[in-house]
Amino acid sequence: MEGLKGRNMSKILQNQLKWEDMHFYQKADVLYQMTVVFCKRFLPPYGDRTVDQMTQAARSGKQNIVEGCADGVTSMELEIKMLNVARGSIKELREDYRDYLKVHSMEIWDVQHERYDKMLRFCRIHNRVEEYTPLFERFSAEEFANCAITLCHMVDRMLMTYLEKLEKKFVAEGGIRER
């Protein structure tokens, strides 16, 4: 401990994050709920592994955010790893939605699409599942998938921004072992 002059050694555990208030968690929760409804509405109930794959990818994205934030109390390194696992799951889910659109000859909305900006604005300001639920029964498969793809992009970017912040903190302060 003598070699660690200037460091506050009295606090070993990090503060517990309230992941429910983090926008990337809220949007990941929306993605999970959306995906369950999407699979029920647009995919066959039996004989299609895509249903399990999409549901599990969406669930894994959300749950690994929870696990990463909880683990961050004792291990910033583990928090970083779990949040990266969450990112991987969200990317897998995004690709499943893109594949659905391609296989069904539907359009993937990009910045040139007439409805893209409106959907992007909606997704930027709405984080809670209750704000999306009324749309779940009204969305077509194309609208559903494009909204989910947009949310996947947002969650991924938000997680990357948060991970960059964690990385800087880890390099500066280290984890328990480093301290």
PDB file of C-alpha atoms in Angstrom, residues 31-145:
ATOM      1  CA  LEU A  31     -35.598  -4.082 -28.155  1.00  0.00           C
ATOM      2  CA  TYR A  32     -36.266  -7.213 -26.128  1.00  0.00           C
ATOM      3  CA  GLN A  33     -39.993  -6.486 -25.772  1.00  0.00           C
ATOM      4  CA  MET A  34     -40.233  -5.531 -29.465  1.00  0.00           C
ATOM      5  CA  THR A  35     -38.465  -8.674 -30.555  1.00  0.00           C
ATOM      6  CA  VAL A  36     -40.804 -10.940 -28.605  1.00  0.00           C
ATOM      7  CA  VAL A  37     -43.812  -9.270 -30.265  1.00  0.00           C
ATOM      8  CA  PHE A  38     -42.130  -9.229 -33.698  1.00  0.00           C
ATOM      9  CA  CYS A  39     -41.427 -12.963 -33.517  1.00  0.00           C
ATOM     10  CA  LYS A  40     -45.009 -13.741 -32.461  1.00  0.00           C
ATOM     11  CA  ARG A  41     -46.468 -11.599 -35.228  1.00  0.00           C
ATOM     12  CA  PHE A  42     -44.173 -12.232 -38.171  1.00  0.00           C
ATOM     13  CA  LEU A  43     -42.331 -15.516 -37.703  1.00  0.00           C
ATOM     14  CA  PRO A  44     -43.772 -19.041 -37.646  1.00  0.00           C
ATOM     15  CA  PRO A  45     -44.419 -20.357 -34.117  1.00  0.00           C
ATOM     16  CA  TYR A  46     -42.727 -23.709 -34.810  1.00  0.00           C
ATOM     17  CA  GLY A  47     -39.822 -24.963 -36.856  1.00  0.00           C
ATOM     18  CA  ASP A  48     -37.900 -21.706 -37.222  1.00  0.00           C
ATOM     19  CA  ARG A  49     -34.772 -21.329 -35.117  1.00  0.00           C
ATOM     20  CA  THR A  50     -34.757 -17.615 -35.935  1.00  0.00           C
ATOM     21  CA  VAL A  51     -37.389 -17.043 -33.247  1.00  0.00           C
ATOM     22  CA  ASP A  52     -35.134 -18.469 -30.524  1.00  0.00           C
ATOM     23  CA  GLN A  53     -32.034 -16.779 -31.946  1.00  0.00           C
ATOM     24  CA  MET A  54     -33.617 -13.325 -32.102  1.00  0.00           C
ATOM     25  CA  THR A  55     -35.314 -13.582 -28.734  1.00  0.00           C
ATOM     26  CA  GLN A  56     -32.140 -14.814 -27.047  1.00  0.00           C
ATOM     27  CA  ALA A  57     -29.962 -12.155 -28.714  1.00  0.00           C
ATOM     28  CA  ALA A  58     -32.355  -9.414 -27.558  1.00  0.00           C
ATOM     29  CA  ARG A  59     -32.537 -10.892 -24.063  1.00  0.00           C
ATOM     30  CA  SER A  60     -28.775 -11.344 -23.883  1.00  0.00           C
ATOM     31  CA  GLY A  61     -28.186  -7.722 -24.876  1.00  0.00           C
ATOM     32  CA  LYS A  62     -30.405  -6.475 -22.076  1.00  0.00           C
ATOM     33  CA  GLN A  63     -29.343  -8.984 -19.426  1.00  0.00           C
ATOM     34  CA  ASN A  64     -25.616  -8.531 -20.042  1.00  0.00           C
ATOM     35  CA  ILE A  65     -26.021  -4.799 -19.464  1.00  0.00           C
ATOM     36  CA  VAL A  66     -27.564  -5.631 -16.088  1.00  0.00           C
ATOM     37  CA  GLU A  67     -24.855  -8.164 -15.269  1.00  0.00           C
ATOM     38  CA  GLY A  68     -22.060  -5.860 -16.417  1.00  0.00           C
ATOM     39  CA  CYS A  69     -23.315  -2.933 -14.347  1.00  0.00           C
ATOM     40  CA  ALA A  70     -23.791  -5.181 -11.303  1.00  0.00           C
ATOM     41  CA  ASP A  71     -20.329  -6.718 -11.727  1.00  0.00           C
ATOM     42  CA  GLY A  72     -18.850  -3.231 -12.041  1.00  0.00           C
ATOM     43  CA  VAL A  73     -19.178  -2.829  -8.284  1.00  0.00           C
ATOM     44  CA  THR A  74     -16.193  -5.123  -7.822  1.00  0.00           C
ATOM     45  CA  SER A  75     -14.600  -5.428 -11.265  1.00  0.00           C
ATOM     46  CA  MET A  76     -14.412  -2.731 -13.903  1.00  0.00           C
ATOM     47  CA  GLU A  77     -12.675  -5.263 -16.137  1.00  0.00           C
ATOM     48  CA  LEU A  78     -15.644  -7.647 -15.904  1.00  0.00           C
ATOM     49  CA  GLU A  79     -18.067  -4.774 -16.453  1.00  0.00           C
ATOM     50  CA  ILE A  80     -16.252  -3.869 -19.674  1.00  0.00           C
ATOM     51  CA  LYS A  81     -16.306  -7.504 -20.817  1.00  0.00           C
ATOM     52  CA  MET A  82     -20.021  -7.986 -20.104  1.00  0.00           C
ATOM     53  CA  LEU A  83     -20.982  -4.746 -21.822  1.00  0.00           C
ATOM     54  CA  ASN A  84     -19.014  -5.903 -24.856  1.00  0.00           C
ATOM     55  CA  VAL A  85     -20.951  -9.183 -24.764  1.00  0.00           C
ATOM     56  CA  ALA A  86     -24.135  -7.077 -24.723  1.00  0.00           C
ATOM     57  CA  ARG A  87     -22.865  -5.184 -27.785  1.00  0.00           C
ATOM     58  CA  GLY A  88     -22.213  -8.447 -29.600  1.00  0.00           C
ATOM     59  CA  SER A  89     -25.743  -9.649 -28.879  1.00  0.00           C
ATOM     60  CA  ILE A  90     -27.261  -6.377 -30.075  1.00  0.00           C
ATOM     61  CA  LYS A  91     -25.219  -6.587 -33.287  1.00  0.00           C
ATOM     62  CA  GLU A  92     -26.397 -10.163 -33.816  1.00  0.00           C
ATOM     63  CA  LEU A  93     -29.992  -9.028 -33.343  1.00  0.00           C
ATOM     64  CA  ARG A  94     -29.500  -6.152 -35.793  1.00  0.00           C
ATOM     65  CA  GLU A  95     -28.228  -8.580 -38.408  1.00  0.00           C
ATOM     66  CA  ASP A  96     -31.243 -10.875 -37.856  1.00  0.00           C
ATOM     67  CA  TYR A  97     -33.596  -7.960 -38.523  1.00  0.00           C
ATOM     68  CA  ARG A  98     -31.603  -6.979 -41.621  1.00  0.00           C
ATOM     69  CA  ASP A  99     -31.729 -10.589 -42.846  1.00  0.00           C
ATOM     70  CA  TYR A 100     -35.493 -10.691 -42.320  1.00  0.00           C
ATOM     71  CA  LEU A 101     -35.937  -7.599 -44.475  1.00  0.00           C
ATOM     72  CA  LYS A 102     -33.657  -8.949 -47.205  1.00  0.00           C
ATOM     73  CA  VAL A 103     -35.237 -12.423 -47.286  1.00  0.00           C
ATOM     74  CA  HIS A 104     -38.724 -10.910 -47.485  1.00  0.00           C
ATOM     75  CA  SER A 105     -37.730  -8.355 -50.151  1.00  0.00           C
ATOM     76  CA  MET A 106     -38.441  -5.415 -47.871  1.00  0.00           C
ATOM     77  CA  GLU A 107     -36.579  -2.165 -47.744  1.00  0.00           C
ATOM     78  CA  ILE A 108     -33.848  -1.385 -45.239  1.00  0.00           C
ATOM     79  CA  TRP A 109     -34.360   2.273 -44.470  1.00  0.00           C
ATOM     80  CA  ASP A 110     -31.316   4.486 -44.777  1.00  0.00           C
ATOM     81  CA  VAL A 111     -30.864   8.253 -44.620  1.00  0.00           C
ATOM     82  CA  GLN A 112     -32.350   8.647 -48.101  1.00  0.00           C
ATOM     83  CA  HIS A 113     -35.599   6.884 -47.151  1.00  0.00           C
ATOM     84  CA  GLU A 114     -38.538   9.271 -46.726  1.00  0.00           C
ATOM     85  CA  ARG A 115     -39.498   7.822 -43.317  1.00  0.00           C
ATOM     86  CA  TYR A 116     -36.009   7.458 -41.883  1.00  0.00           C
ATOM     87  CA  ASP A 117     -35.675  10.897 -40.224  1.00  0.00           C
ATOM     88  CA  LYS A 118     -39.056  10.696 -38.518  1.00  0.00           C
ATOM     89  CA  MET A 119     -38.299   7.222 -37.152  1.00  0.00           C
ATOM     90  CA  LEU A 120     -34.825   8.310 -36.029  1.00  0.00           C
ATOM     91  CA  ARG A 121     -36.239  11.322 -34.154  1.00  0.00           C
ATOM     92  CA  PHE A 122     -38.828   9.106 -32.466  1.00  0.00           C
ATOM     93  CA  CYS A 123     -36.206   6.565 -31.362  1.00  0.00           C
ATOM     94  CA  ARG A 124     -33.870   9.287 -30.090  1.00  0.00           C
ATOM     95  CA  ILE A 125     -36.380  10.801 -27.696  1.00  0.00           C
ATOM     96  CA  HIS A 126     -38.242   7.667 -26.604  1.00  0.00           C
ATOM     97  CA  ASN A 127     -36.465   5.260 -24.300  1.00  0.00           C
ATOM     98  CA  ARG A 128     -39.162   3.377 -22.437  1.00  0.00           C
ATOM     99  CA  VAL A 129     -41.115   0.364 -23.632  1.00  0.00           C
ATOM    100  CA  GLU A 130     -44.441   2.026 -22.744  1.00  0.00           C
ATOM    101  CA  GLU A 131     -43.750   4.635 -25.423  1.00  0.00           C
ATOM    102  CA  TYR A 132     -43.390   1.933 -28.093  1.00  0.00           C
ATOM    103  CA  THR A 133     -46.061  -0.548 -27.002  1.00  0.00           C
ATOM    104  CA  PRO A 134     -48.954   1.199 -28.811  1.00  0.00           C
ATOM    105  CA  LEU A 135     -47.010   0.787 -32.063  1.00  0.00           C
ATOM    106  CA  PHE A 136     -46.372  -2.942 -31.645  1.00  0.00           C
ATOM    107  CA  GLU A 137     -49.734  -3.980 -33.096  1.00  0.00           C
ATOM    108  CA  ARG A 138     -49.806  -1.238 -35.740  1.00  0.00           C
ATOM    109  CA  PHE A 139     -46.328  -1.618 -37.217  1.00  0.00           C
ATOM    110  CA  SER A 140     -45.920  -3.598 -40.398  1.00  0.00           C
ATOM    111  CA  ALA A 141     -43.021  -6.065 -40.462  1.00  0.00           C
ATOM    112  CA  GLU A 142     -40.941  -3.531 -42.399  1.00  0.00           C
ATOM    113  CA  GLU A 143     -41.653  -0.728 -39.924  1.00  0.00           C
ATOM    114  CA  PHE A 144     -40.980  -3.029 -36.976  1.00  0.00           C
ATOM    115  CA  ALA A 145     -37.660  -4.292 -38.326  1.00  0.00           C
TER     116      ALA A 145
END
